[in-house]
Amino acid sequence: MDFNKINDQITVSSQITPEEVSILKEKGFKTVICNRPDMEVEGDFGSEAMEKAAKEAGLGFVYLPVTPGQFPEELIAETARVLSEEDGPFYAYCRSGTRSTTVWALAQAGRMDADEIISQAAGAGYDMQGLKPYLAG
């Protein structure tokens, strides 16, 4: 289980298991964000199983699937809403953590300086330099 901390609000990682969700509660996370579409995983790791594990652990759960290479405005807007209105800190996951980081970065456009977004993502191990034109807000 990876803990690629972007900032105090959000940490990202690759796929987690339902059994690992209780660790998130112990680490102080409040909400789990699943950015991995159900079509990419077996049932044991699907959003329903993960939501059940999160609820049993006393965590919030949000399913915001990101199809590889596709970041529609609605997804970005909903991510921004979740990050501003739901209880954090947040733990977001996908296959590798890159999609979770990308959608977070795009949701911060206009809210944070582009260089700061890129720097925070880099600190967690993700190169978002290619997004700079989209982050200028």
PDB file of C-alpha atoms in Angstrom:
ATOM      1  CA  MET A   1       0.000   0.000   0.000  1.00  0.00           C
ATOM      2  CA  ASP A   2       1.458   3.306  -1.121  1.00  0.00           C
ATOM      3  CA  PHE A   3       1.037   6.677   0.519  1.00  0.00           C
ATOM      4  CA  ASN A   4       1.991   9.236  -2.123  1.00  0.00           C
ATOM      5  CA  LYS A   5       1.124  12.398  -0.228  1.00  0.00           C
ATOM      6  CA  ILE A   6       0.448  15.365  -2.503  1.00  0.00           C
ATOM      7  CA  ASN A   7      -0.443  17.696   0.354  1.00  0.00           C
ATOM      8  CA  ASP A   8      -2.268  17.626   3.687  1.00  0.00           C
ATOM      9  CA  GLN A   9      -5.588  17.332   1.837  1.00  0.00           C
ATOM     10  CA  ILE A  10      -4.906  14.412  -0.500  1.00  0.00           C
ATOM     11  CA  THR A  11      -2.784  11.302  -0.843  1.00  0.00           C
ATOM     12  CA  VAL A  12      -2.883   9.054  -3.906  1.00  0.00           C
ATOM     13  CA  SER A  13      -1.867   5.502  -4.742  1.00  0.00           C
ATOM     14  CA  SER A  14      -2.310   2.493  -6.914  1.00  0.00           C
ATOM     15  CA  GLN A  15      -5.181   0.046  -6.372  1.00  0.00           C
ATOM     16  CA  ILE A  16      -5.845  -0.849  -2.764  1.00  0.00           C
ATOM     17  CA  THR A  17      -7.695  -3.853  -1.373  1.00  0.00           C
ATOM     18  CA  PRO A  18     -10.849  -3.854   0.738  1.00  0.00           C
ATOM     19  CA  GLU A  19      -8.747  -5.188   3.624  1.00  0.00           C
ATOM     20  CA  GLU A  20      -6.425  -2.187   3.448  1.00  0.00           C
ATOM     21  CA  VAL A  21      -9.213   0.359   3.863  1.00  0.00           C
ATOM     22  CA  SER A  22      -9.169   0.048   7.648  1.00  0.00           C
ATOM     23  CA  ILE A  23      -5.518   1.196   7.570  1.00  0.00           C
ATOM     24  CA  LEU A  24      -6.700   4.432   5.967  1.00  0.00           C
ATOM     25  CA  LYS A  25      -8.981   5.085   8.917  1.00  0.00           C
ATOM     26  CA  GLU A  26      -6.083   4.465  11.308  1.00  0.00           C
ATOM     27  CA  LYS A  27      -3.944   6.952   9.323  1.00  0.00           C
ATOM     28  CA  GLY A  28      -6.595   9.668   9.724  1.00  0.00           C
ATOM     29  CA  PHE A  29      -8.200   9.732   6.288  1.00  0.00           C
ATOM     30  CA  LYS A  30     -11.891  10.610   6.151  1.00  0.00           C
ATOM     31  CA  THR A  31     -12.886   9.903   2.531  1.00  0.00           C
ATOM     32  CA  VAL A  32     -11.753   7.384  -0.083  1.00  0.00           C
ATOM     33  CA  ILE A  33     -11.966   8.413  -3.744  1.00  0.00           C
ATOM     34  CA  CYS A  34     -11.980   5.612  -6.290  1.00  0.00           C
ATOM     35  CA  ASN A  35     -10.796   6.851  -9.688  1.00  0.00           C
ATOM     36  CA  ARG A  36     -10.472   3.355 -11.165  1.00  0.00           C
ATOM     37  CA  PRO A  37     -13.361   2.289 -13.426  1.00  0.00           C
ATOM     38  CA  ASP A  38     -15.035  -0.986 -12.472  1.00  0.00           C
ATOM     39  CA  MET A  39     -14.334  -2.362 -15.964  1.00  0.00           C
ATOM     40  CA  GLU A  40     -10.601  -2.480 -15.061  1.00  0.00           C
ATOM     41  CA  VAL A  41     -10.896  -4.643 -11.961  1.00  0.00           C
ATOM     42  CA  GLU A  42     -12.396  -7.874 -10.730  1.00  0.00           C
ATOM     43  CA  GLY A  43     -15.469  -7.756  -8.516  1.00  0.00           C
ATOM     44  CA  ASP A  44     -13.485  -8.013  -5.282  1.00  0.00           C
ATOM     45  CA  PHE A  45     -11.880  -4.653  -6.118  1.00  0.00           C
ATOM     46  CA  GLY A  46     -14.879  -2.990  -7.762  1.00  0.00           C
ATOM     47  CA  SER A  47     -16.411   0.198  -6.451  1.00  0.00           C
ATOM     48  CA  GLU A  48     -19.256  -1.592  -4.640  1.00  0.00           C
ATOM     49  CA  ALA A  49     -16.839  -3.795  -2.661  1.00  0.00           C
ATOM     50  CA  MET A  50     -14.576  -0.850  -1.932  1.00  0.00           C
ATOM     51  CA  GLU A  51     -17.492   1.343  -0.865  1.00  0.00           C
ATOM     52  CA  LYS A  52     -18.710  -1.391   1.477  1.00  0.00           C
ATOM     53  CA  ALA A  53     -15.234  -1.684   3.031  1.00  0.00           C
ATOM     54  CA  ALA A  54     -14.987   2.097   3.405  1.00  0.00           C
ATOM     55  CA  LYS A  55     -18.399   2.371   5.067  1.00  0.00           C
ATOM     56  CA  GLU A  56     -17.558  -0.508   7.419  1.00  0.00           C
ATOM     57  CA  ALA A  57     -14.368   1.334   8.388  1.00  0.00           C
ATOM     58  CA  GLY A  58     -16.322   4.533   9.030  1.00  0.00           C
ATOM     59  CA  LEU A  59     -15.018   6.350   5.963  1.00  0.00           C
ATOM     60  CA  GLY A  60     -16.771   8.259   3.229  1.00  0.00           C
ATOM     61  CA  PHE A  61     -16.500   6.882  -0.299  1.00  0.00           C
ATOM     62  CA  VAL A  62     -16.772   8.597  -3.673  1.00  0.00           C
ATOM     63  CA  TYR A  63     -16.674   6.798  -7.028  1.00  0.00           C
ATOM     64  CA  LEU A  64     -15.259   9.099  -9.707  1.00  0.00           C
ATOM     65  CA  PRO A  65     -13.985   6.745 -12.420  1.00  0.00           C
ATOM     66  CA  VAL A  66     -11.376   8.112 -14.820  1.00  0.00           C
ATOM     67  CA  THR A  67     -11.139   6.405 -18.186  1.00  0.00           C
ATOM     68  CA  PRO A  68      -7.474   6.487 -19.290  1.00  0.00           C
ATOM     69  CA  GLY A  69      -6.710   9.701 -21.138  1.00  0.00           C
ATOM     70  CA  GLN A  70     -10.179  11.168 -20.620  1.00  0.00           C
ATOM     71  CA  PHE A  71     -10.767  14.032 -18.217  1.00  0.00           C
ATOM     72  CA  PRO A  72     -14.172  15.543 -19.027  1.00  0.00           C
ATOM     73  CA  GLU A  73     -15.148  18.868 -17.479  1.00  0.00           C
ATOM     74  CA  GLU A  74     -17.906  17.212 -15.445  1.00  0.00           C
ATOM     75  CA  LEU A  75     -15.394  14.886 -13.779  1.00  0.00           C
ATOM     76  CA  ILE A  76     -13.037  17.745 -12.985  1.00  0.00           C
ATOM     77  CA  ALA A  77     -15.870  19.853 -11.583  1.00  0.00           C
ATOM     78  CA  GLU A  78     -17.188  16.988  -9.452  1.00  0.00           C
ATOM     79  CA  THR A  79     -13.686  16.280  -8.146  1.00  0.00           C
ATOM     80  CA  ALA A  80     -13.302  19.943  -7.190  1.00  0.00           C
ATOM     81  CA  ARG A  81     -16.693  19.831  -5.451  1.00  0.00           C
ATOM     82  CA  VAL A  82     -15.834  16.675  -3.510  1.00  0.00           C
ATOM     83  CA  LEU A  83     -12.495  18.092  -2.393  1.00  0.00           C
ATOM     84  CA  SER A  84     -14.124  21.298  -1.177  1.00  0.00           C
ATOM     85  CA  GLU A  85     -17.337  19.904   0.338  1.00  0.00           C
ATOM     86  CA  GLU A  86     -16.653  16.377   1.612  1.00  0.00           C
ATOM     87  CA  ASP A  87     -14.631  15.475   4.701  1.00  0.00           C
ATOM     88  CA  GLY A  88     -10.895  15.252   4.186  1.00  0.00           C
ATOM     89  CA  PRO A  89      -8.169  14.307   4.198  1.00  0.00           C
ATOM     90  CA  PHE A  90      -8.744  12.232   1.080  1.00  0.00           C
ATOM     91  CA  TYR A  91      -7.141   9.044  -0.172  1.00  0.00           C
ATOM     92  CA  ALA A  92      -7.592   8.611  -3.931  1.00  0.00           C
ATOM     93  CA  TYR A  93      -6.551   5.601  -5.946  1.00  0.00           C
ATOM     94  CA  CYS A  94      -6.531   4.246  -9.497  1.00  0.00           C
ATOM     95  CA  ARG A  95      -4.233   1.760 -11.272  1.00  0.00           C
ATOM     96  CA  SER A  96      -0.993   3.642 -10.548  1.00  0.00           C
ATOM     97  CA  GLY A  97      -2.039   6.913  -8.901  1.00  0.00           C
ATOM     98  CA  THR A  98      -1.410   8.948 -12.054  1.00  0.00           C
ATOM     99  CA  ARG A  99      -5.058   9.426 -13.009  1.00  0.00           C
ATOM    100  CA  SER A 100      -5.927  10.364  -9.430  1.00  0.00           C
ATOM    101  CA  THR A 101      -3.123  12.923  -9.436  1.00  0.00           C
ATOM    102  CA  THR A 102      -4.075  14.254 -12.866  1.00  0.00           C
ATOM    103  CA  VAL A 103      -7.736  14.787 -12.015  1.00  0.00           C
ATOM    104  CA  TRP A 104      -6.727  16.408  -8.707  1.00  0.00           C
ATOM    105  CA  ALA A 105      -4.337  18.729 -10.571  1.00  0.00           C
ATOM    106  CA  LEU A 106      -6.969  19.709 -13.135  1.00  0.00           C
ATOM    107  CA  ALA A 107      -9.495  20.322 -10.341  1.00  0.00           C
ATOM    108  CA  GLN A 108      -7.034  22.771  -8.744  1.00  0.00           C
ATOM    109  CA  ALA A 109      -6.645  24.886 -11.912  1.00  0.00           C
ATOM    110  CA  GLY A 110      -7.620  28.448 -11.070  1.00  0.00           C
ATOM    111  CA  ARG A 111      -7.575  27.636  -7.344  1.00  0.00           C
ATOM    112  CA  MET A 112      -3.824  27.139  -7.001  1.00  0.00           C
ATOM    113  CA  ASP A 113      -0.823  28.431  -8.899  1.00  0.00           C
ATOM    114  CA  ALA A 114       0.118  26.060 -11.751  1.00  0.00           C
ATOM    115  CA  ASP A 115       3.717  25.757 -10.582  1.00  0.00           C
ATOM    116  CA  GLU A 116       2.548  24.886  -7.067  1.00  0.00           C
ATOM    117  CA  ILE A 117       0.215  22.174  -8.418  1.00  0.00           C
ATOM    118  CA  ILE A 118       3.086  20.707 -10.448  1.00  0.00           C
ATOM    119  CA  SER A 119       5.461  20.941  -7.477  1.00  0.00           C
ATOM    120  CA  GLN A 120       3.068  19.211  -5.068  1.00  0.00           C
ATOM    121  CA  ALA A 121       2.389  16.425  -7.573  1.00  0.00           C
ATOM    122  CA  ALA A 122       6.148  16.005  -8.149  1.00  0.00           C
ATOM    123  CA  GLY A 123       6.670  15.714  -4.415  1.00  0.00           C
ATOM    124  CA  ALA A 124       4.368  12.691  -4.478  1.00  0.00           C
ATOM    125  CA  GLY A 125       6.242  11.214  -7.431  1.00  0.00           C
ATOM    126  CA  TYR A 126       4.020  12.315 -10.333  1.00  0.00           C
ATOM    127  CA  ASP A 127       5.152  14.465 -13.260  1.00  0.00           C
ATOM    128  CA  MET A 128       2.358  16.884 -14.181  1.00  0.00           C
ATOM    129  CA  GLN A 129       4.582  19.298 -16.147  1.00  0.00           C
ATOM    130  CA  GLY A 130       2.717  18.430 -19.358  1.00  0.00           C
ATOM    131  CA  LEU A 131      -0.501  19.774 -17.825  1.00  0.00           C
ATOM    132  CA  LYS A 132       0.907  23.254 -17.254  1.00  0.00           C
ATOM    133  CA  PRO A 133      -1.048  24.885 -20.127  1.00  0.00           C
ATOM    134  CA  TYR A 134      -4.274  23.492 -18.632  1.00  0.00           C
ATOM    135  CA  LEU A 135      -3.457  24.514 -15.068  1.00  0.00           C
ATOM    136  CA  ALA A 136      -3.043  28.220 -15.727  1.00  0.00           C
ATOM    137  CA  GLY A 137      -6.761  28.574 -15.035  1.00  0.00           C
TER     138      GLY A 137
END
